[in-house]
Amino acid sequence: MAKTDKVIITCAVTGAIHTPSMSPHLPVTPQEIAEAAIGAAEAGAAIVHLHARNPETGQPDQSPEAFLPFLQVIKQRSDCVINLTTGGSPTMLAEERLRPAATLAPEVASLNMGTMNFGLYPMLERFKEFKHDWERPYLEGSRDRIFRNTFADIETILATCDGNGTRFEFECYDIGHLYTLAHFLDRGLVKPPLFVQSVFGILGGIGPHPEDVAHMRRTADRLFGKDYKWSVLGAGRNQMPIAAMAAAMGANVRVGLEDSLWIRPRQLAESNAQQVKQVRGIIENLGLEIATPDEAREMLAFKGGDAVNF
Ligand code: KMH
Ligand code: ZN
């Protein structure tokens, strides 16, 4: 792994894992998403990873028009790096998912490195009451839902976004996804420094055990050497333990309500900024420094915040 001098905090503010009834603090409207992203950046996040939702129902929405209202506010009020999802929701296919990144040309977009059965249904054991009709079937349907990211899908997203100078946050949910990324590196379709986001604790992907974290790191080191920057995210209750463990090993970290609604056991986080502050405390107590947006841009070879279409 390329040595990380400073630690990049990414904050993923809303995503498509959780549904609005699970937490009153999950950002849904453009105003809420903008405030969450700006608050996270003020707390120390160099990068914000963004999805859009329908403001009435909270359903994931990958139309570029759904992103524009909050992107413009964030850009006016913060110099943080804006990262747009191409994962959207597991219910969508790649052609729909890539539209915001293709149209809006962000500095960085997520790219999911493998097909998987993204299991959200265990959350039905904790959350029983839903205010919108779509929430329960969305979670229940994940038992049998394929989050499709074939080699062809990945090639399509790369080919569509690369011409805009957009770089990628490679979301790797398992060891095999690192090998898929290595395959694209061999073919010259992705360029170092690779921003590898290792995802731990999603049902259907690798678990959150320290051995899993160590194995991910070892494998990425073997495949990519100094050509990558490592970042980690732990889903749900694994968020802070994984961040602490991996930051001590030299990783960058991702937090945010997209991946965990919690600030401590049984206590909902009241904002994205609260999780950023908590992880920042962990990082600084390890004697490490957090990266500014411009330091993150330099470390990851991003094109700069002025070269986007919003
Ligand atoms: N919530 C992450 C585990 C994407 O947006 O491309 C998955 C994610 C996918 O962030
Ligand atoms: Zn996401």
Short mmCIF file of C-alpha atoms and ligand atoms in Angstrom, two decimals:
data_model
loop_
_atom_site.label_atom_id
_atom_site.label_comp_id
_atom_site.label_asym_id
_atom_site.label_seq_id
_atom_site.Cartn_x
_atom_site.Cartn_y
_atom_site.Cartn_z
CA MET A 1 0.00 0.00 0.00
CA ALA A 2 1.22 3.50 -0.76
CA LYS A 3 2.10 5.13 2.53
CA THR A 4 -0.64 7.41 3.76
CA ASP A 5 0.73 10.47 5.49
CA LYS A 6 -2.63 11.84 6.47
CA VAL A 7 -5.90 10.00 6.88
CA ILE A 8 -8.71 10.74 4.43
CA ILE A 9 -12.15 10.65 6.00
CA THR A 10 -14.98 9.97 3.56
CA CYS A 11 -18.53 10.49 4.78
CA ALA A 12 -21.36 8.69 2.96
CA VAL A 13 -24.37 10.63 4.11
CA THR A 14 -27.49 8.71 3.05
CA GLY A 15 -26.99 5.80 0.58
CA ALA A 16 -29.52 3.11 -0.22
CA ILE A 17 -29.06 0.56 2.55
CA HIS A 18 -31.28 2.21 5.14
CA THR A 19 -34.87 3.36 4.75
CA PRO A 20 -36.39 6.56 6.19
CA SER A 21 -38.37 4.84 8.96
CA MET A 22 -35.18 3.47 10.54
CA SER A 23 -33.90 6.82 11.74
CA PRO A 24 -35.29 10.36 11.86
CA HIS A 25 -31.71 11.52 11.24
CA LEU A 26 -31.29 9.86 7.81
CA PRO A 27 -31.07 12.69 5.24
CA VAL A 28 -33.79 12.43 2.60
CA THR A 29 -34.58 15.81 1.02
CA PRO A 30 -32.04 17.82 -1.00
CA GLN A 31 -31.78 20.33 1.86
CA GLU A 32 -31.12 17.56 4.38
CA ILE A 33 -28.53 15.92 2.13
CA ALA A 34 -26.77 19.25 1.53
CA GLU A 35 -26.71 20.14 5.24
CA ALA A 36 -25.47 16.66 6.14
CA ALA A 37 -22.63 16.82 3.62
CA ILE A 38 -21.57 20.34 4.62
CA GLY A 39 -21.72 19.41 8.32
CA ALA A 40 -19.62 16.31 7.68
CA ALA A 41 -17.04 18.36 5.77
CA GLU A 42 -16.88 20.95 8.55
CA ALA A 43 -16.29 18.13 11.03
CA GLY A 44 -13.32 16.83 9.02
CA ALA A 45 -14.50 14.76 6.07
CA ALA A 46 -12.39 15.48 2.98
CA ILE A 47 -14.74 13.53 0.69
CA VAL A 48 -18.53 13.20 0.74
CA HIS A 49 -20.07 10.19 -1.03
CA LEU A 50 -23.58 11.02 -2.22
CA HIS A 51 -26.81 9.32 -3.29
CA ALA A 52 -30.14 11.03 -3.94
CA ARG A 53 -33.60 10.09 -2.70
CA ASN A 54 -37.12 10.98 -3.64
CA PRO A 55 -37.91 13.78 -1.16
CA GLU A 56 -41.45 12.49 -0.42
CA THR A 57 -40.87 8.75 -0.14
CA GLY A 58 -37.12 8.50 0.53
CA GLN A 59 -36.71 5.95 -2.29
CA PRO A 60 -33.28 5.93 -3.99
CA ASP A 61 -33.37 8.09 -7.14
CA GLN A 62 -30.59 8.04 -9.77
CA SER A 63 -31.88 10.82 -12.01
CA PRO A 64 -29.25 13.57 -12.38
CA GLU A 65 -32.04 16.10 -11.62
CA ALA A 66 -32.39 14.60 -8.15
CA PHE A 67 -28.69 15.28 -7.44
CA LEU A 68 -28.34 18.80 -8.82
CA PRO A 69 -30.17 20.75 -6.07
CA PHE A 70 -27.91 19.51 -3.28
CA LEU A 71 -24.72 19.44 -5.36
CA GLN A 72 -25.01 23.13 -6.12
CA VAL A 73 -25.52 24.03 -2.45
CA ILE A 74 -22.60 21.88 -1.30
CA LYS A 75 -20.31 23.30 -3.95
CA GLN A 76 -21.17 26.87 -2.95
CA ARG A 77 -20.53 26.29 0.73
CA SER A 78 -17.72 23.73 0.90
CA ASP A 79 -14.54 22.76 -0.94
CA CYS A 80 -14.93 19.07 -0.02
CA VAL A 81 -14.44 16.46 -2.73
CA ILE A 82 -17.79 15.28 -4.10
CA ASN A 83 -18.11 11.59 -4.87
CA LEU A 84 -21.24 10.39 -6.71
CA THR A 85 -22.53 6.87 -6.46
CA THR A 86 -22.75 4.60 -9.49
CA GLY A 87 -24.08 1.91 -7.15
CA GLY A 88 -27.41 3.71 -6.73
CA SER A 89 -29.58 0.96 -5.35
CA PRO A 90 -29.24 -2.82 -5.85
CA THR A 91 -32.66 -2.71 -7.56
CA MET A 92 -31.20 -0.71 -10.48
CA LEU A 93 -29.07 -1.73 -13.46
CA ALA A 94 -25.76 -0.07 -14.39
CA GLU A 95 -27.21 2.07 -17.22
CA GLU A 96 -29.53 3.81 -14.77
CA ARG A 97 -26.97 3.94 -11.98
CA LEU A 98 -24.24 5.67 -14.00
CA ARG A 99 -26.38 8.61 -15.19
CA PRO A 100 -25.49 11.13 -12.45
CA ALA A 101 -21.76 10.49 -12.75
CA ALA A 102 -21.86 10.46 -16.56
CA THR A 103 -23.76 13.74 -16.74
CA LEU A 104 -22.30 15.65 -13.81
CA ALA A 105 -18.64 14.55 -14.15
CA PRO A 106 -17.70 14.51 -10.45
CA GLU A 107 -14.09 14.29 -9.29
CA VAL A 108 -14.76 10.74 -8.13
CA ALA A 109 -17.52 8.15 -8.45
CA SER A 110 -18.00 4.82 -6.74
CA LEU A 111 -17.52 1.63 -8.78
CA ASN A 112 -18.70 -1.69 -7.39
CA MET A 113 -16.29 -4.48 -8.22
CA GLY A 114 -18.52 -7.54 -8.24
CA THR A 115 -21.98 -9.05 -8.43
CA MET A 116 -23.46 -10.10 -5.11
CA ASN A 117 -26.62 -10.88 -3.18
CA PHE A 118 -26.70 -7.73 -1.02
CA GLY A 119 -28.59 -8.95 2.05
CA LEU A 120 -30.57 -6.21 3.79
CA TYR A 121 -33.43 -8.36 5.11
CA PRO A 122 -31.94 -9.08 8.59
CA MET A 123 -32.75 -5.44 9.45
CA LEU A 124 -36.44 -6.50 9.45
CA GLU A 125 -35.76 -8.14 12.82
CA ARG A 126 -34.88 -4.80 14.37
CA PHE A 127 -37.19 -2.44 12.47
CA LYS A 128 -40.88 -3.41 12.44
CA GLU A 129 -42.86 -0.26 11.61
CA PHE A 130 -42.55 1.46 8.23
CA LYS A 131 -44.19 4.68 7.11
CA HIS A 132 -43.74 4.15 3.34
CA ASP A 133 -45.12 1.23 1.30
CA TRP A 134 -41.84 0.49 -0.46
CA GLU A 135 -39.63 -0.02 2.60
CA ARG A 136 -40.63 -3.52 3.77
CA PRO A 137 -40.68 -5.11 0.26
CA TYR A 138 -37.33 -3.45 -0.49
CA LEU A 139 -35.73 -5.08 2.53
CA GLU A 140 -37.58 -8.40 2.17
CA GLY A 141 -36.74 -8.56 -1.55
CA SER A 142 -33.02 -8.47 -0.82
CA ARG A 143 -33.16 -12.22 0.02
CA ASP A 144 -33.40 -12.91 -3.68
CA ARG A 145 -31.97 -9.76 -5.27
CA ILE A 146 -28.80 -9.68 -7.33
CA PHE A 147 -26.74 -6.48 -7.15
CA ARG A 148 -25.44 -6.81 -10.69
CA ASN A 149 -21.89 -5.68 -11.43
CA THR A 150 -20.67 -7.90 -14.24
CA PHE A 151 -17.39 -7.33 -16.07
CA ALA A 152 -19.44 -5.74 -18.86
CA ASP A 153 -21.20 -3.43 -16.38
CA ILE A 154 -17.87 -2.33 -14.93
CA GLU A 155 -16.48 -1.74 -18.42
CA THR A 156 -19.55 0.35 -19.30
CA ILE A 157 -19.18 2.57 -16.24
CA LEU A 158 -15.44 2.98 -16.82
CA ALA A 159 -15.90 3.80 -20.49
CA THR A 160 -18.70 6.29 -19.82
CA CYS A 161 -17.07 8.21 -16.97
CA ASP A 162 -13.37 8.02 -17.75
CA GLY A 163 -13.52 10.62 -20.54
CA ASN A 164 -14.81 13.16 -17.99
CA GLY A 165 -11.66 12.77 -15.90
CA THR A 166 -13.71 11.19 -13.12
CA ARG A 167 -11.70 8.82 -10.94
CA PHE A 168 -13.10 5.97 -8.89
CA GLU A 169 -13.68 4.72 -5.37
CA PHE A 170 -13.44 0.97 -6.01
CA GLU A 171 -15.90 -0.72 -3.66
CA CYS A 172 -14.56 -4.16 -2.81
CA TYR A 173 -16.90 -6.32 -0.71
CA ASP A 174 -14.79 -9.44 -0.87
CA ILE A 175 -11.34 -10.72 -1.74
CA GLY A 176 -12.42 -11.68 -5.28
CA HIS A 177 -13.29 -8.06 -5.98
CA LEU A 178 -9.64 -7.15 -5.48
CA TYR A 179 -8.75 -9.70 -8.16
CA THR A 180 -11.34 -8.18 -10.48
CA LEU A 181 -9.77 -4.77 -9.91
CA ALA A 182 -6.32 -6.25 -10.62
CA HIS A 183 -7.73 -7.62 -13.90
CA PHE A 184 -8.84 -4.13 -14.94
CA LEU A 185 -5.46 -2.73 -13.88
CA ASP A 186 -3.71 -5.34 -16.06
CA ARG A 187 -5.87 -4.29 -19.00
CA GLY A 188 -4.95 -0.64 -18.43
CA LEU A 189 -8.59 0.36 -17.91
CA VAL A 190 -7.98 1.76 -14.42
CA LYS A 191 -5.01 3.88 -13.37
CA PRO A 192 -3.06 4.17 -10.12
CA PRO A 193 -3.22 5.43 -7.49
CA LEU A 194 -6.25 3.16 -6.98
CA PHE A 195 -8.63 4.27 -4.23
CA VAL A 196 -9.69 0.89 -2.82
CA GLN A 197 -12.67 1.04 -0.48
CA SER A 198 -12.81 -2.28 1.39
CA VAL A 199 -16.32 -2.98 2.68
CA PHE A 200 -16.68 -5.24 5.71
CA GLY A 201 -19.82 -6.70 7.25
CA ILE A 202 -22.39 -6.58 4.44
CA LEU A 203 -24.33 -9.85 4.34
CA GLY A 204 -23.16 -11.46 1.09
CA GLY A 205 -19.64 -10.04 1.39
CA ILE A 206 -16.61 -10.50 3.63
CA GLY A 207 -17.13 -10.35 7.41
CA PRO A 208 -15.83 -7.84 9.94
CA HIS A 209 -13.34 -10.05 11.79
CA PRO A 210 -9.81 -8.62 12.30
CA GLU A 211 -8.55 -11.61 10.25
CA ASP A 212 -10.77 -10.45 7.37
CA VAL A 213 -9.32 -6.94 7.58
CA ALA A 214 -5.78 -8.31 7.66
CA HIS A 215 -6.48 -10.67 4.73
CA MET A 216 -7.95 -7.84 2.65
CA ARG A 217 -4.91 -5.69 3.35
CA ARG A 218 -2.41 -8.48 2.62
CA THR A 219 -4.13 -9.36 -0.65
CA ALA A 220 -4.35 -5.74 -1.80
CA ASP A 221 -0.67 -5.25 -0.93
CA ARG A 222 0.25 -8.32 -2.97
CA LEU A 223 -1.85 -7.33 -5.99
CA PHE A 224 -1.27 -3.58 -6.07
CA GLY A 225 1.92 -2.88 -4.14
CA LYS A 226 2.36 0.87 -3.87
CA ASP A 227 -0.24 1.54 -6.56
CA TYR A 228 -3.18 1.90 -4.18
CA LYS A 229 -4.53 3.89 -1.27
CA TRP A 230 -6.57 1.83 1.14
CA SER A 231 -9.81 2.92 2.73
CA VAL A 232 -12.19 0.87 4.85
CA LEU A 233 -15.79 0.93 5.88
CA GLY A 234 -17.52 -1.31 8.38
CA ALA A 235 -21.29 -1.74 8.06
CA GLY A 236 -23.59 -1.17 11.02
CA ARG A 237 -22.10 -1.79 14.44
CA ASN A 238 -18.76 -2.66 12.82
CA GLN A 239 -18.24 0.91 11.63
CA MET A 240 -16.02 2.34 14.36
CA PRO A 241 -14.16 -0.88 15.31
CA ILE A 242 -13.16 -1.45 11.67
CA ALA A 243 -12.16 2.21 11.27
CA ALA A 244 -10.03 2.09 14.43
CA MET A 245 -8.36 -1.19 13.51
CA ALA A 246 -7.58 -0.21 9.94
CA ALA A 247 -6.54 3.38 10.72
CA ALA A 248 -3.95 1.88 13.07
CA MET A 249 -2.77 -0.20 10.07
CA GLY A 250 -2.43 2.90 7.87
CA ALA A 251 -5.85 2.99 6.18
CA ASN A 252 -8.14 5.84 5.29
CA VAL A 253 -11.68 5.54 6.65
CA ARG A 254 -15.29 5.97 5.58
CA VAL A 255 -18.15 6.66 7.96
CA GLY A 256 -21.67 8.05 7.51
CA LEU A 257 -25.31 7.11 7.89
CA GLU A 258 -25.24 5.27 4.54
CA ASP A 259 -23.29 2.48 6.17
CA SER A 260 -24.30 2.73 9.85
CA LEU A 261 -27.12 4.51 11.67
CA TRP A 262 -25.37 4.18 15.03
CA ILE A 263 -23.00 6.21 17.21
CA ARG A 264 -22.73 3.56 19.92
CA PRO A 265 -24.63 0.36 20.74
CA ARG A 266 -28.41 0.97 20.68
CA GLN A 267 -27.97 4.74 20.16
CA LEU A 268 -28.75 6.32 16.79
CA ALA A 269 -26.27 8.86 15.45
CA GLU A 270 -27.94 12.25 15.37
CA SER A 271 -26.00 13.37 12.32
CA ASN A 272 -23.31 12.38 9.88
CA ALA A 273 -21.06 15.00 11.46
CA GLN A 274 -21.32 13.17 14.79
CA GLN A 275 -19.81 10.04 13.24
CA VAL A 276 -17.11 12.10 11.51
CA LYS A 277 -16.19 13.72 14.82
CA GLN A 278 -16.03 10.33 16.50
CA VAL A 279 -13.75 8.79 13.88
CA ARG A 280 -11.64 11.94 13.79
CA GLY A 281 -11.11 11.54 17.54
CA ILE A 282 -9.99 7.94 17.02
CA ILE A 283 -7.56 8.99 14.28
CA GLU A 284 -6.12 11.90 16.25
CA ASN A 285 -5.81 9.78 19.39
CA LEU A 286 -3.68 7.38 17.35
CA GLY A 287 -1.33 10.33 16.74
CA LEU A 288 -2.41 10.67 13.09
CA GLU A 289 -3.62 13.72 11.18
CA ILE A 290 -6.65 14.00 8.95
CA ALA A 291 -6.32 15.12 5.32
CA THR A 292 -7.90 18.29 3.97
CA PRO A 293 -9.88 18.10 0.70
CA ASP A 294 -6.91 19.43 -1.26
CA GLU A 295 -4.56 16.94 0.38
CA ALA A 296 -7.01 14.17 -0.56
CA ARG A 297 -7.10 15.49 -4.14
CA GLU A 298 -3.34 15.30 -4.34
CA MET A 299 -3.10 11.86 -2.74
CA LEU A 300 -5.71 10.39 -5.10
CA ALA A 301 -4.94 12.41 -8.27
CA PHE A 302 -8.40 13.95 -8.51
CA LYS A 303 -8.97 16.63 -11.15
CA GLY A 304 -10.17 19.42 -8.81
CA GLY A 305 -13.51 20.80 -7.78
CA ASP A 306 -13.82 23.31 -10.65
CA ALA A 307 -13.74 20.67 -13.39
CA VAL A 308 -17.22 19.27 -12.74
CA ASN A 309 -20.57 19.84 -14.52
CA PHE A 310 -22.56 21.31 -11.64
N1 KMH B 1 -23.00 1.44 1.15
C1 KMH B 1 -21.86 0.80 0.58
C2 KMH B 1 -21.57 -0.44 1.34
C3 KMH B 1 -22.21 2.69 -4.05
O1 KMH B 1 -22.75 3.71 -3.68
O2 KMH B 1 -21.67 2.54 -5.13
C4 KMH B 1 -22.08 0.57 -0.86
C5 KMH B 1 -21.97 1.77 -1.74
C6 KMH B 1 -22.24 1.48 -3.15
O3 KMH B 1 -21.65 2.85 -1.34
ZN ZN B 2 -23.01 4.52 -1.74
#
